[in-house]
Amino acid sequence: MTLIDSHPDAGLAPLEFAVTKNLRAKSPEEREQLLRDPAFGTTFTDHMVDICWSVRGGWHRPRVQPYGPIALDPAAAVLHYGQEIFEGIKAYRHADGSVHTFRPDQNGRRLQRSARRLALPELPVEYFIQSLRELIAVDGDWVPAGDDQSLYLRPFMFAKEAFLGVRGAHKVAYYLIASPVGPYFTGGAKPVSIWLSEQYSRAGKGGTGAAKTGGNYAASLLPQAEAYEQGCDQVVFLDQDRHVEELGGMNIVFVHKDGTIVTPQSDSILEGITRDSLLQLARDRGHKVEARPVSLDEWRQGVASGDIVEVFACGTAAVVAPIGTLKGAGFVEEQPLGELALSLREELTDIQYGRREDKHGWLVRLDA
Ligand code: PLP
């Protein structure tokens, strides 16, 4: 039984996508050139998927069409009230040429949870996975084959109804675009430095922190700019009780001396699929895993006493980034570096690229 069959949406009739080929698609030579060294999120494939939703018609007009600008009414609700959600997931080329993605049911369900919080319609997980397949059917050649390369898939949904009243939109669009990407960090997963944001928070109790919605990222841009000013790569956020939440776009994990792995848990943190997978691999190796609130004091004291032996961040884009430095107002603390983060990273990427057995049935083939 595949993961897809086990979902409650299983059994839905597949959508019938109308496909319009891009007559200005890149030539194989142009594409090869673009795939050589793609910078994150700057190059896009020849096509995109879109599905409309309305209160009356439900999900309708599924299309694959040439990648290009979207015409929006200036009164479209997303432009005023930010009613928008998105996902991030990758397609990997295996040595035999086949194309696979990783736990798409989880991204599909998270998109549904985000939709619920943002008063958007829930796209059935089957349609979500079908949209990935439809795009790969036309743009499969864009999945790069180089080391640590992949095709980053960006599904998103927004309120397109032209209406300035403040309520959930009655017309919504779902899109899927794709962008070939290389390794997030050149020269391997080098340790990153983190700026502790004390002035700004990312999410509040009962807010949208657990949803993947643009507003959370908009709110992180100023603290992220502050991090750069402080010479740091990323920002880490605390909640109102000075518990550690997460980075702007990655979850955080602490490794303790006795092998216990601890990660912050709260309803204002995005539940990362990379984190969940790494923690499962750690459990498979016999590590004890705890998801619970972690205070800033516990972090700093744990590092000072030697109880915490490794700290790392994780997410789809970078996979795993060891944290080398924590800097805050008035302090800079070096973080201990260990072996576990990079060894879990290798195990996970080996599974994703088909180099190691996929014991948990996480991979879903997209090109067949
Ligand atoms: N936290 C935030 C705020 C994110 O944007 C992301 C996205 O990558 C993550 C955590 C990690 O989630 P995932 O592992 O599903 O990519």
mmCIF file of C-alpha atoms and ligand atoms in Angstrom:
data_model
loop_
_atom_site.group_PDB
_atom_site.id
_atom_site.type_symbol
_atom_site.label_atom_id
_atom_site.label_comp_id
_atom_site.label_asym_id
_atom_site.label_seq_id
_atom_site.Cartn_x
_atom_site.Cartn_y
_atom_site.Cartn_z
ATOM 1 C CA MET A 1 0.000 0.000 0.000
ATOM 2 C CA THR A 2 1.426 3.395 -0.898
ATOM 3 C CA LEU A 3 1.221 6.468 1.280
ATOM 4 C CA ILE A 4 -1.219 8.006 -1.162
ATOM 5 C CA ASP A 5 -3.668 5.134 -0.891
ATOM 6 C CA SER A 6 -3.714 5.447 2.881
ATOM 7 C CA HIS A 7 -5.008 9.024 2.837
ATOM 8 C CA PRO A 8 -8.699 9.807 3.441
ATOM 9 C CA ASP A 9 -8.834 11.567 0.052
ATOM 10 C CA ALA A 10 -7.904 8.272 -1.601
ATOM 11 C CA GLY A 11 -10.542 7.254 -4.076
ATOM 12 C CA LEU A 12 -11.174 10.734 -5.494
ATOM 13 C CA ALA A 13 -11.370 10.666 -9.280
ATOM 14 C CA PRO A 14 -8.230 12.272 -10.694
ATOM 15 C CA LEU A 15 -8.610 15.749 -12.189
ATOM 16 C CA GLU A 16 -8.406 16.104 -15.954
ATOM 17 C CA PHE A 17 -5.763 18.699 -16.653
ATOM 18 C CA ALA A 18 -5.881 20.727 -19.877
ATOM 19 C CA VAL A 19 -2.296 21.001 -21.097
ATOM 20 C CA THR A 20 -1.071 23.969 -23.131
ATOM 21 C CA LYS A 21 2.554 23.531 -24.184
ATOM 22 C CA ASN A 22 4.925 26.459 -23.955
ATOM 23 C CA LEU A 23 5.854 27.315 -27.550
ATOM 24 C CA ARG A 24 8.762 29.333 -26.217
ATOM 25 C CA ALA A 25 10.118 26.532 -24.033
ATOM 26 C CA LYS A 26 13.891 26.625 -23.535
ATOM 27 C CA SER A 27 15.908 24.521 -25.976
ATOM 28 C CA PRO A 28 17.736 21.486 -24.514
ATOM 29 C CA GLU A 29 21.009 23.450 -24.813
ATOM 30 C CA GLU A 30 19.608 26.492 -22.960
ATOM 31 C CA ARG A 31 18.182 24.219 -20.275
ATOM 32 C CA GLU A 32 21.459 22.354 -19.823
ATOM 33 C CA GLN A 33 23.213 25.677 -19.406
ATOM 34 C CA LEU A 34 20.697 26.812 -16.753
ATOM 35 C CA LEU A 35 20.942 23.479 -14.910
ATOM 36 C CA ARG A 36 24.716 23.667 -14.634
ATOM 37 C CA ASP A 37 24.840 25.842 -11.518
ATOM 38 C CA PRO A 38 21.347 27.019 -10.546
ATOM 39 C CA ALA A 39 21.149 29.616 -7.763
ATOM 40 C CA PHE A 40 18.252 29.080 -5.327
ATOM 41 C CA GLY A 41 14.899 30.310 -6.637
ATOM 42 C CA THR A 42 16.088 32.309 -9.643
ATOM 43 C CA THR A 43 15.382 30.027 -12.619
ATOM 44 C CA PHE A 44 11.972 28.573 -13.398
ATOM 45 C CA THR A 45 10.813 25.737 -15.632
ATOM 46 C CA ASP A 46 8.760 26.186 -18.817
ATOM 47 C CA HIS A 47 5.344 25.403 -17.323
ATOM 48 C CA MET A 48 3.174 25.896 -14.266
ATOM 49 C CA VAL A 49 0.028 24.262 -12.934
ATOM 50 C CA ASP A 50 -3.060 26.083 -11.809
ATOM 51 C CA ILE A 51 -6.397 24.999 -10.384
ATOM 52 C CA CYS A 52 -9.267 27.394 -9.632
ATOM 53 C CA TRP A 53 -11.559 27.204 -6.640
ATOM 54 C CA SER A 54 -14.816 29.010 -5.997
ATOM 55 C CA VAL A 55 -17.532 28.677 -3.383
ATOM 56 C CA ARG A 56 -19.958 27.570 -6.070
ATOM 57 C CA GLY A 57 -17.743 25.432 -8.285
ATOM 58 C CA GLY A 58 -15.273 23.891 -5.819
ATOM 59 C CA TRP A 59 -11.971 22.861 -7.427
ATOM 60 C CA HIS A 60 -12.198 23.294 -11.202
ATOM 61 C CA ARG A 61 -10.329 24.193 -14.412
ATOM 62 C CA PRO A 62 -7.115 22.293 -13.700
ATOM 63 C CA ARG A 63 -4.487 23.405 -16.186
ATOM 64 C CA VAL A 64 -0.863 23.023 -17.133
ATOM 65 C CA GLN A 65 0.176 26.135 -18.984
ATOM 66 C CA PRO A 66 3.282 28.076 -20.020
ATOM 67 C CA TYR A 67 5.096 29.635 -17.063
ATOM 68 C CA GLY A 68 4.396 33.359 -17.023
ATOM 69 C CA PRO A 69 2.887 36.365 -15.244
ATOM 70 C CA ILE A 70 -0.480 35.992 -13.507
ATOM 71 C CA ALA A 71 -3.126 38.645 -14.250
ATOM 72 C CA LEU A 72 -4.703 39.822 -10.981
ATOM 73 C CA ASP A 73 -7.418 42.373 -10.298
ATOM 74 C CA PRO A 74 -5.885 45.196 -8.194
ATOM 75 C CA ALA A 75 -8.635 44.495 -5.647
ATOM 76 C CA ALA A 76 -7.638 40.807 -5.326
ATOM 77 C CA ALA A 77 -7.857 40.086 -1.597
ATOM 78 C CA VAL A 78 -4.364 38.569 -1.375
ATOM 79 C CA LEU A 79 -2.827 41.945 -2.265
ATOM 80 C CA HIS A 80 -4.573 43.604 0.680
ATOM 81 C CA TYR A 81 -5.015 41.035 3.431
ATOM 82 C CA GLY A 82 -2.302 38.486 2.635
ATOM 83 C CA GLN A 83 -4.608 35.482 2.446
ATOM 84 C CA GLU A 84 -1.941 33.181 1.036
ATOM 85 C CA ILE A 85 -0.207 29.889 1.839
ATOM 86 C CA PHE A 86 2.566 27.852 0.229
ATOM 87 C CA GLU A 87 4.662 24.710 0.398
ATOM 88 C CA GLY A 88 8.219 23.696 -0.455
ATOM 89 C CA ILE A 89 9.125 20.183 -1.634
ATOM 90 C CA LYS A 90 11.785 18.767 -3.949
ATOM 91 C CA ALA A 91 11.977 16.314 -6.848
ATOM 92 C CA TYR A 92 15.168 14.215 -7.004
ATOM 93 C CA ARG A 93 16.692 12.420 -9.992
ATOM 94 C CA HIS A 94 17.953 8.942 -9.185
ATOM 95 C CA ALA A 95 20.910 7.269 -10.903
ATOM 96 C CA ASP A 96 18.566 5.300 -13.220
ATOM 97 C CA GLY A 97 17.024 8.590 -14.436
ATOM 98 C CA SER A 98 13.720 8.196 -12.553
ATOM 99 C CA VAL A 99 12.239 11.180 -10.668
ATOM 100 C CA HIS A 100 11.019 10.896 -7.058
ATOM 101 C CA THR A 101 9.685 13.197 -4.406
ATOM 102 C CA PHE A 102 9.790 12.841 -0.646
ATOM 103 C CA ARG A 103 6.744 12.409 1.623
ATOM 104 C CA PRO A 104 4.406 14.509 -0.557
ATOM 105 C CA ASP A 105 1.428 13.378 1.527
ATOM 106 C CA GLN A 106 2.959 15.306 4.447
ATOM 107 C CA ASN A 107 3.317 18.512 2.433
ATOM 108 C CA GLY A 108 -0.220 18.038 1.111
ATOM 109 C CA ARG A 109 -1.587 17.684 4.631
ATOM 110 C CA ARG A 110 0.405 20.649 5.888
ATOM 111 C CA LEU A 111 -1.007 22.722 3.012
ATOM 112 C CA GLN A 112 -4.461 21.678 4.237
ATOM 113 C CA ARG A 113 -3.647 22.716 7.821
ATOM 114 C CA SER A 114 -2.310 26.052 6.582
ATOM 115 C CA ALA A 115 -5.456 26.477 4.468
ATOM 116 C CA ARG A 116 -7.703 25.873 7.476
ATOM 117 C CA ARG A 117 -5.898 28.538 9.516
ATOM 118 C CA LEU A 118 -5.991 31.077 6.678
ATOM 119 C CA ALA A 119 -9.674 30.421 5.835
ATOM 120 C CA LEU A 120 -8.708 29.002 2.444
ATOM 121 C CA PRO A 121 -10.177 25.842 0.875
ATOM 122 C CA GLU A 122 -8.395 22.537 1.511
ATOM 123 C CA LEU A 123 -6.946 21.045 -1.655
ATOM 124 C CA PRO A 124 -7.380 17.245 -1.471
ATOM 125 C CA VAL A 125 -3.964 15.606 -0.952
ATOM 126 C CA GLU A 126 -4.578 13.471 -4.058
ATOM 127 C CA TYR A 127 -4.982 16.599 -6.188
ATOM 128 C CA PHE A 128 -1.862 18.072 -4.596
ATOM 129 C CA ILE A 129 0.204 15.013 -5.535
ATOM 130 C CA GLN A 130 -1.401 14.867 -8.965
ATOM 131 C CA SER A 131 -0.343 18.481 -9.577
ATOM 132 C CA LEU A 132 3.284 17.481 -8.904
ATOM 133 C CA ARG A 133 2.995 14.613 -11.383
ATOM 134 C CA GLU A 134 1.391 16.844 -14.033
ATOM 135 C CA LEU A 135 4.229 19.357 -13.842
ATOM 136 C CA ILE A 136 6.896 16.643 -13.962
ATOM 137 C CA ALA A 137 5.110 15.119 -16.996
ATOM 138 C CA VAL A 138 5.880 18.291 -19.000
ATOM 139 C CA ASP A 139 8.981 19.634 -17.216
ATOM 140 C CA GLY A 140 10.649 16.391 -16.088
ATOM 141 C CA ASP A 141 13.789 17.254 -18.068
ATOM 142 C CA TRP A 142 14.295 20.147 -15.658
ATOM 143 C CA VAL A 143 15.086 17.809 -12.758
ATOM 144 C CA PRO A 144 18.883 18.141 -12.594
ATOM 145 C CA ALA A 145 21.147 15.130 -12.146
ATOM 146 C CA GLY A 146 24.175 16.758 -10.481
ATOM 147 C CA ASP A 147 25.361 16.209 -6.911
ATOM 148 C CA ASP A 148 22.961 17.707 -4.355
ATOM 149 C CA GLN A 149 20.853 19.174 -7.165
ATOM 150 C CA SER A 150 17.059 18.898 -7.272
ATOM 151 C CA LEU A 151 13.957 20.552 -8.665
ATOM 152 C CA TYR A 152 12.419 22.704 -5.934
ATOM 153 C CA LEU A 153 8.622 22.589 -6.230
ATOM 154 C CA ARG A 154 6.684 25.554 -4.915
ATOM 155 C CA PRO A 155 2.917 24.983 -4.568
ATOM 156 C CA PHE A 156 0.970 28.056 -3.416
ATOM 157 C CA MET A 157 -2.596 29.222 -2.978
ATOM 158 C CA PHE A 158 -4.050 32.708 -2.698
ATOM 159 C CA ALA A 159 -7.266 34.712 -2.515
ATOM 160 C CA LYS A 160 -7.958 36.135 -5.970
ATOM 161 C CA GLU A 161 -11.473 37.443 -5.422
ATOM 162 C CA ALA A 162 -11.719 41.165 -6.227
ATOM 163 C CA PHE A 163 -13.337 42.310 -2.992
ATOM 164 C CA LEU A 164 -12.115 44.674 -0.293
ATOM 165 C CA GLY A 165 -14.317 43.319 2.496
ATOM 166 C CA VAL A 166 -12.411 41.489 5.214
ATOM 167 C CA ARG A 167 -13.557 37.853 5.006
ATOM 168 C CA GLY A 168 -12.330 34.621 3.461
ATOM 169 C CA ALA A 169 -12.290 35.006 -0.338
ATOM 170 C CA HIS A 170 -14.901 33.231 -2.436
ATOM 171 C CA LYS A 171 -12.439 32.774 -5.306
ATOM 172 C CA VAL A 172 -9.046 31.206 -4.835
ATOM 173 C CA ALA A 173 -6.228 29.996 -7.065
ATOM 174 C CA TYR A 174 -3.777 27.140 -6.490
ATOM 175 C CA TYR A 175 -0.536 27.234 -8.487
ATOM 176 C CA LEU A 176 2.571 25.102 -8.737
ATOM 177 C CA ILE A 177 5.848 26.411 -10.110
ATOM 178 C CA ALA A 178 9.276 24.770 -10.091
ATOM 179 C CA SER A 179 12.860 25.928 -9.869
ATOM 180 C CA PRO A 180 16.030 23.853 -10.334
ATOM 181 C CA VAL A 181 18.361 24.259 -7.362
ATOM 182 C CA GLY A 182 21.870 23.257 -6.377
ATOM 183 C CA PRO A 183 23.338 22.706 -2.912
ATOM 184 C CA TYR A 184 22.088 25.418 -0.562
ATOM 185 C CA PHE A 185 25.553 25.848 0.932
ATOM 186 C CA THR A 186 28.517 25.741 -1.380
ATOM 187 C CA GLY A 187 31.377 23.719 0.090
ATOM 188 C CA GLY A 188 29.182 21.398 2.170
ATOM 189 C CA ALA A 189 26.987 22.067 5.179
ATOM 190 C CA LYS A 190 29.198 24.631 6.897
ATOM 191 C CA PRO A 191 28.184 25.815 10.376
ATOM 192 C CA VAL A 192 25.886 28.846 10.351
ATOM 193 C CA SER A 193 25.767 31.764 12.771
ATOM 194 C CA ILE A 194 22.472 32.686 14.376
ATOM 195 C CA TRP A 195 21.206 36.036 15.620
ATOM 196 C CA LEU A 196 18.836 35.867 18.595
ATOM 197 C CA SER A 197 15.966 38.241 17.884
ATOM 198 C CA GLU A 198 14.730 39.679 21.203
ATOM 199 C CA GLN A 199 12.917 42.719 19.844
ATOM 200 C CA TYR A 200 10.782 40.936 17.246
ATOM 201 C CA SER A 201 8.746 37.766 17.406
ATOM 202 C CA ARG A 202 7.722 35.557 14.530
ATOM 203 C CA ALA A 203 4.439 34.274 15.888
ATOM 204 C CA GLY A 204 2.121 34.749 18.836
ATOM 205 C CA LYS A 205 -0.077 32.394 20.815
ATOM 206 C CA GLY A 206 -3.088 31.550 18.659
ATOM 207 C CA GLY A 207 -1.483 33.251 15.657
ATOM 208 C CA THR A 208 -0.362 31.803 12.335
ATOM 209 C CA GLY A 209 3.069 30.458 13.337
ATOM 210 C CA ALA A 210 2.193 26.851 12.524
ATOM 211 C CA ALA A 211 0.918 27.767 9.053
ATOM 212 C CA LYS A 212 3.150 28.249 6.030
ATOM 213 C CA THR A 213 1.779 31.649 5.126
ATOM 214 C CA GLY A 214 3.528 34.622 3.551
ATOM 215 C CA GLY A 215 2.815 36.942 6.477
ATOM 216 C CA ASN A 216 5.071 34.946 8.798
ATOM 217 C CA TYR A 217 7.933 35.379 6.346
ATOM 218 C CA ALA A 218 7.189 39.076 5.790
ATOM 219 C CA ALA A 219 7.405 39.539 9.577
ATOM 220 C CA SER A 220 10.789 37.769 9.618
ATOM 221 C CA LEU A 221 12.449 40.011 7.022
ATOM 222 C CA LEU A 222 13.334 42.904 9.327
ATOM 223 C CA PRO A 223 14.829 40.665 12.045
ATOM 224 C CA GLN A 224 16.621 38.740 9.273
ATOM 225 C CA ALA A 225 18.091 42.036 8.014
ATOM 226 C CA GLU A 226 19.146 42.734 11.613
ATOM 227 C CA ALA A 227 20.862 39.330 11.650
ATOM 228 C CA TYR A 228 22.859 40.250 8.526
ATOM 229 C CA GLU A 229 23.822 43.584 10.125
ATOM 230 C CA GLN A 230 25.103 41.594 13.086
ATOM 231 C CA GLY A 231 27.181 39.447 10.741
ATOM 232 C CA CYS A 232 24.906 36.419 11.226
ATOM 233 C CA ASP A 233 23.425 34.088 8.596
ATOM 234 C CA GLN A 234 20.020 33.424 10.164
ATOM 235 C CA VAL A 235 17.708 34.593 12.914
ATOM 236 C CA VAL A 236 16.205 32.514 15.733
ATOM 237 C CA PHE A 237 12.935 33.508 17.370
ATOM 238 C CA LEU A 238 11.661 33.136 20.941
ATOM 239 C CA ASP A 239 8.064 33.022 22.105
ATOM 240 C CA GLN A 240 6.567 35.278 24.777
ATOM 241 C CA ASP A 241 7.844 32.944 27.519
ATOM 242 C CA ARG A 242 11.411 33.002 26.130
ATOM 243 C CA HIS A 243 11.110 29.527 24.731
ATOM 244 C CA VAL A 244 13.019 28.812 21.540
ATOM 245 C CA GLU A 245 10.761 28.554 18.485
ATOM 246 C CA GLU A 246 12.627 28.166 15.197
ATOM 247 C CA LEU A 247 14.688 30.008 12.609
ATOM 248 C CA GLY A 248 13.131 32.142 9.872
ATOM 249 C CA GLY A 249 12.874 29.122 7.584
ATOM 250 C CA MET A 250 14.210 26.109 9.474
ATOM 251 C CA ASN A 251 13.462 24.091 12.626
ATOM 252 C CA ILE A 252 16.040 23.742 15.394
ATOM 253 C CA VAL A 253 17.299 20.561 17.097
ATOM 254 C CA PHE A 254 19.518 20.055 20.179
ATOM 255 C CA VAL A 255 21.656 16.956 20.751
ATOM 256 C CA HIS A 256 22.432 16.088 24.391
ATOM 257 C CA LYS A 257 25.488 14.300 25.779
ATOM 258 C CA ASP A 258 23.479 11.161 26.610
ATOM 259 C CA GLY A 259 22.285 10.948 22.978
ATOM 260 C CA THR A 260 18.821 12.407 23.653
ATOM 261 C CA ILE A 261 17.615 14.663 20.862
ATOM 262 C CA VAL A 262 15.327 17.542 21.823
ATOM 263 C CA THR A 263 13.348 19.849 19.533
ATOM 264 C CA PRO A 264 10.974 22.669 20.485
ATOM 265 C CA GLN A 265 7.292 21.837 20.357
ATOM 266 C CA SER A 266 4.495 24.411 20.393
ATOM 267 C CA ASP A 267 1.514 25.379 18.285
ATOM 268 C CA SER A 268 3.365 28.401 16.897
ATOM 269 C CA ILE A 269 6.145 26.449 15.148
ATOM 270 C CA LEU A 270 5.984 25.142 11.584
ATOM 271 C CA GLU A 271 6.055 21.348 11.748
ATOM 272 C CA GLY A 272 8.971 20.580 9.458
ATOM 273 C CA ILE A 273 8.954 17.420 7.393
ATOM 274 C CA THR A 274 12.771 17.356 7.286
ATOM 275 C CA ARG A 275 12.873 17.509 11.091
ATOM 276 C CA ASP A 276 10.279 14.759 11.434
ATOM 277 C CA SER A 277 12.260 12.543 9.051
ATOM 278 C CA LEU A 278 15.646 13.193 10.704
ATOM 279 C CA LEU A 279 14.156 12.446 14.122
ATOM 280 C CA GLN A 280 12.720 9.184 12.808
ATOM 281 C CA LEU A 281 16.156 8.206 11.463
ATOM 282 C CA ALA A 282 17.650 9.089 14.855
ATOM 283 C CA ARG A 283 15.031 6.931 16.611
ATOM 284 C CA ASP A 284 15.917 4.089 14.229
ATOM 285 C CA ARG A 285 19.502 4.416 15.485
ATOM 286 C CA GLY A 286 18.322 4.139 19.085
ATOM 287 C CA HIS A 287 18.295 7.797 20.065
ATOM 288 C CA LYS A 288 15.644 9.012 22.473
ATOM 289 C CA VAL A 289 13.719 11.923 20.938
ATOM 290 C CA GLU A 290 11.805 14.588 22.864
ATOM 291 C CA ALA A 291 9.542 17.268 21.367
ATOM 292 C CA ARG A 292 8.849 19.764 24.176
ATOM 293 C CA PRO A 293 9.302 23.418 25.082
ATOM 294 C CA VAL A 294 12.979 24.451 25.278
ATOM 295 C CA SER A 295 13.817 27.688 27.063
ATOM 296 C CA LEU A 296 16.637 29.977 25.963
ATOM 297 C CA ASP A 297 18.211 29.416 29.398
ATOM 298 C CA GLU A 298 18.161 25.654 28.915
ATOM 299 C CA TRP A 299 19.958 26.113 25.584
ATOM 300 C CA ARG A 300 22.634 28.477 26.874
ATOM 301 C CA GLN A 301 23.207 26.619 30.148
ATOM 302 C CA GLY A 302 23.258 23.285 28.331
ATOM 303 C CA VAL A 303 26.008 24.500 26.016
ATOM 304 C CA ALA A 304 27.936 26.082 28.912
ATOM 305 C CA SER A 305 27.800 22.887 30.996
ATOM 306 C CA GLY A 306 28.593 20.566 28.089
ATOM 307 C CA ASP A 307 25.211 18.816 28.341
ATOM 308 C CA ILE A 308 24.293 20.008 24.833
ATOM 309 C CA VAL A 309 26.863 18.676 22.381
ATOM 310 C CA GLU A 310 25.397 19.763 19.036
ATOM 311 C CA VAL A 311 22.786 22.192 17.723
ATOM 312 C CA PHE A 312 21.494 22.129 14.170
ATOM 313 C CA ALA A 313 18.831 23.631 11.939
ATOM 314 C CA CYS A 314 16.902 21.704 9.296
ATOM 315 C CA GLY A 315 14.503 22.279 6.430
ATOM 316 C CA THR A 316 13.834 21.256 2.837
ATOM 317 C CA ALA A 317 16.048 23.896 1.215
ATOM 318 C CA ALA A 318 19.273 23.406 3.207
ATOM 319 C CA VAL A 319 18.448 19.915 4.617
ATOM 320 C CA VAL A 320 20.724 20.277 7.695
ATOM 321 C CA ALA A 321 22.822 23.232 8.827
ATOM 322 C CA PRO A 322 24.972 22.825 11.956
ATOM 323 C CA ILE A 323 24.771 25.921 14.169
ATOM 324 C CA GLY A 324 28.252 27.231 14.911
ATOM 325 C CA THR A 325 27.550 30.491 16.744
ATOM 326 C CA LEU A 326 24.720 32.043 18.742
ATOM 327 C CA LYS A 327 24.877 35.827 18.995
ATOM 328 C CA GLY A 328 22.501 38.043 20.958
ATOM 329 C CA ALA A 329 22.466 41.535 22.443
ATOM 330 C CA GLY A 330 25.696 41.585 24.463
ATOM 331 C CA PHE A 331 26.931 38.013 23.951
ATOM 332 C CA VAL A 332 28.465 35.700 21.378
ATOM 333 C CA GLU A 333 28.618 31.981 22.189
ATOM 334 C CA GLU A 334 30.333 29.327 20.111
ATOM 335 C CA GLN A 335 28.244 26.190 19.762
ATOM 336 C CA PRO A 336 29.695 22.698 20.031
ATOM 337 C CA LEU A 337 29.999 20.845 16.729
ATOM 338 C CA GLY A 338 29.522 17.102 16.472
ATOM 339 C CA GLU A 339 29.075 14.306 13.996
ATOM 340 C CA LEU A 340 25.378 13.506 14.316
ATOM 341 C CA ALA A 341 23.904 16.358 12.259
ATOM 342 C CA LEU A 342 26.015 15.594 9.220
ATOM 343 C CA SER A 343 25.614 11.860 9.518
ATOM 344 C CA LEU A 344 21.797 12.169 9.695
ATOM 345 C CA ARG A 345 21.983 14.571 6.744
ATOM 346 C CA GLU A 346 23.890 12.006 4.719
ATOM 347 C CA GLU A 347 21.444 9.237 5.582
ATOM 348 C CA LEU A 348 18.451 11.386 4.650
ATOM 349 C CA THR A 349 19.899 12.624 1.349
ATOM 350 C CA ASP A 350 21.004 9.072 0.485
ATOM 351 C CA ILE A 351 17.368 7.993 0.817
ATOM 352 C CA GLN A 352 16.097 10.989 -1.160
ATOM 353 C CA TYR A 353 18.528 10.349 -4.030
ATOM 354 C CA GLY A 354 17.893 6.588 -4.045
ATOM 355 C CA ARG A 355 21.359 5.643 -2.787
ATOM 356 C CA ARG A 356 20.057 3.878 0.314
ATOM 357 C CA GLU A 357 17.037 1.711 1.081
ATOM 358 C CA ASP A 358 13.848 3.687 1.739
ATOM 359 C CA LYS A 359 12.712 1.648 4.749
ATOM 360 C CA HIS A 360 9.862 3.981 5.690
ATOM 361 C CA GLY A 361 8.318 4.161 2.208
ATOM 362 C CA TRP A 362 8.882 7.922 2.025
ATOM 363 C CA LEU A 363 9.666 8.210 -1.679
ATOM 364 C CA VAL A 364 6.945 8.626 -4.292
ATOM 365 C CA ARG A 365 7.858 8.292 -7.950
ATOM 366 C CA LEU A 366 6.592 11.200 -10.022
ATOM 367 C CA ASP A 367 7.509 10.284 -13.599
ATOM 368 C CA ALA A 368 5.620 7.012 -13.947
HETATM 369 N N1 PLP B 1 10.246 26.397 9.705
HETATM 370 C C1 PLP B 1 9.956 27.308 8.771
HETATM 371 C C2 PLP B 1 9.523 28.656 9.231
HETATM 372 C C3 PLP B 1 10.049 27.013 7.406
HETATM 373 O O1 PLP B 1 9.770 27.924 6.477
HETATM 374 C C4 PLP B 1 10.431 25.710 7.014
HETATM 375 C C5 PLP B 1 10.474 25.402 5.587
HETATM 376 O O2 PLP B 1 11.342 24.879 4.995
HETATM 377 C C6 PLP B 1 10.739 24.776 8.026
HETATM 378 C C7 PLP B 1 10.624 25.151 9.347
HETATM 379 C C8 PLP B 1 11.170 23.371 7.690
HETATM 380 O O3 PLP B 1 10.112 22.665 7.111
HETATM 381 P P1 PLP B 1 10.401 21.486 6.082
HETATM 382 O O4 PLP B 1 11.389 20.595 6.735
HETATM 383 O O5 PLP B 1 9.093 20.832 5.878
HETATM 384 O O6 PLP B 1 10.950 22.111 4.848
#
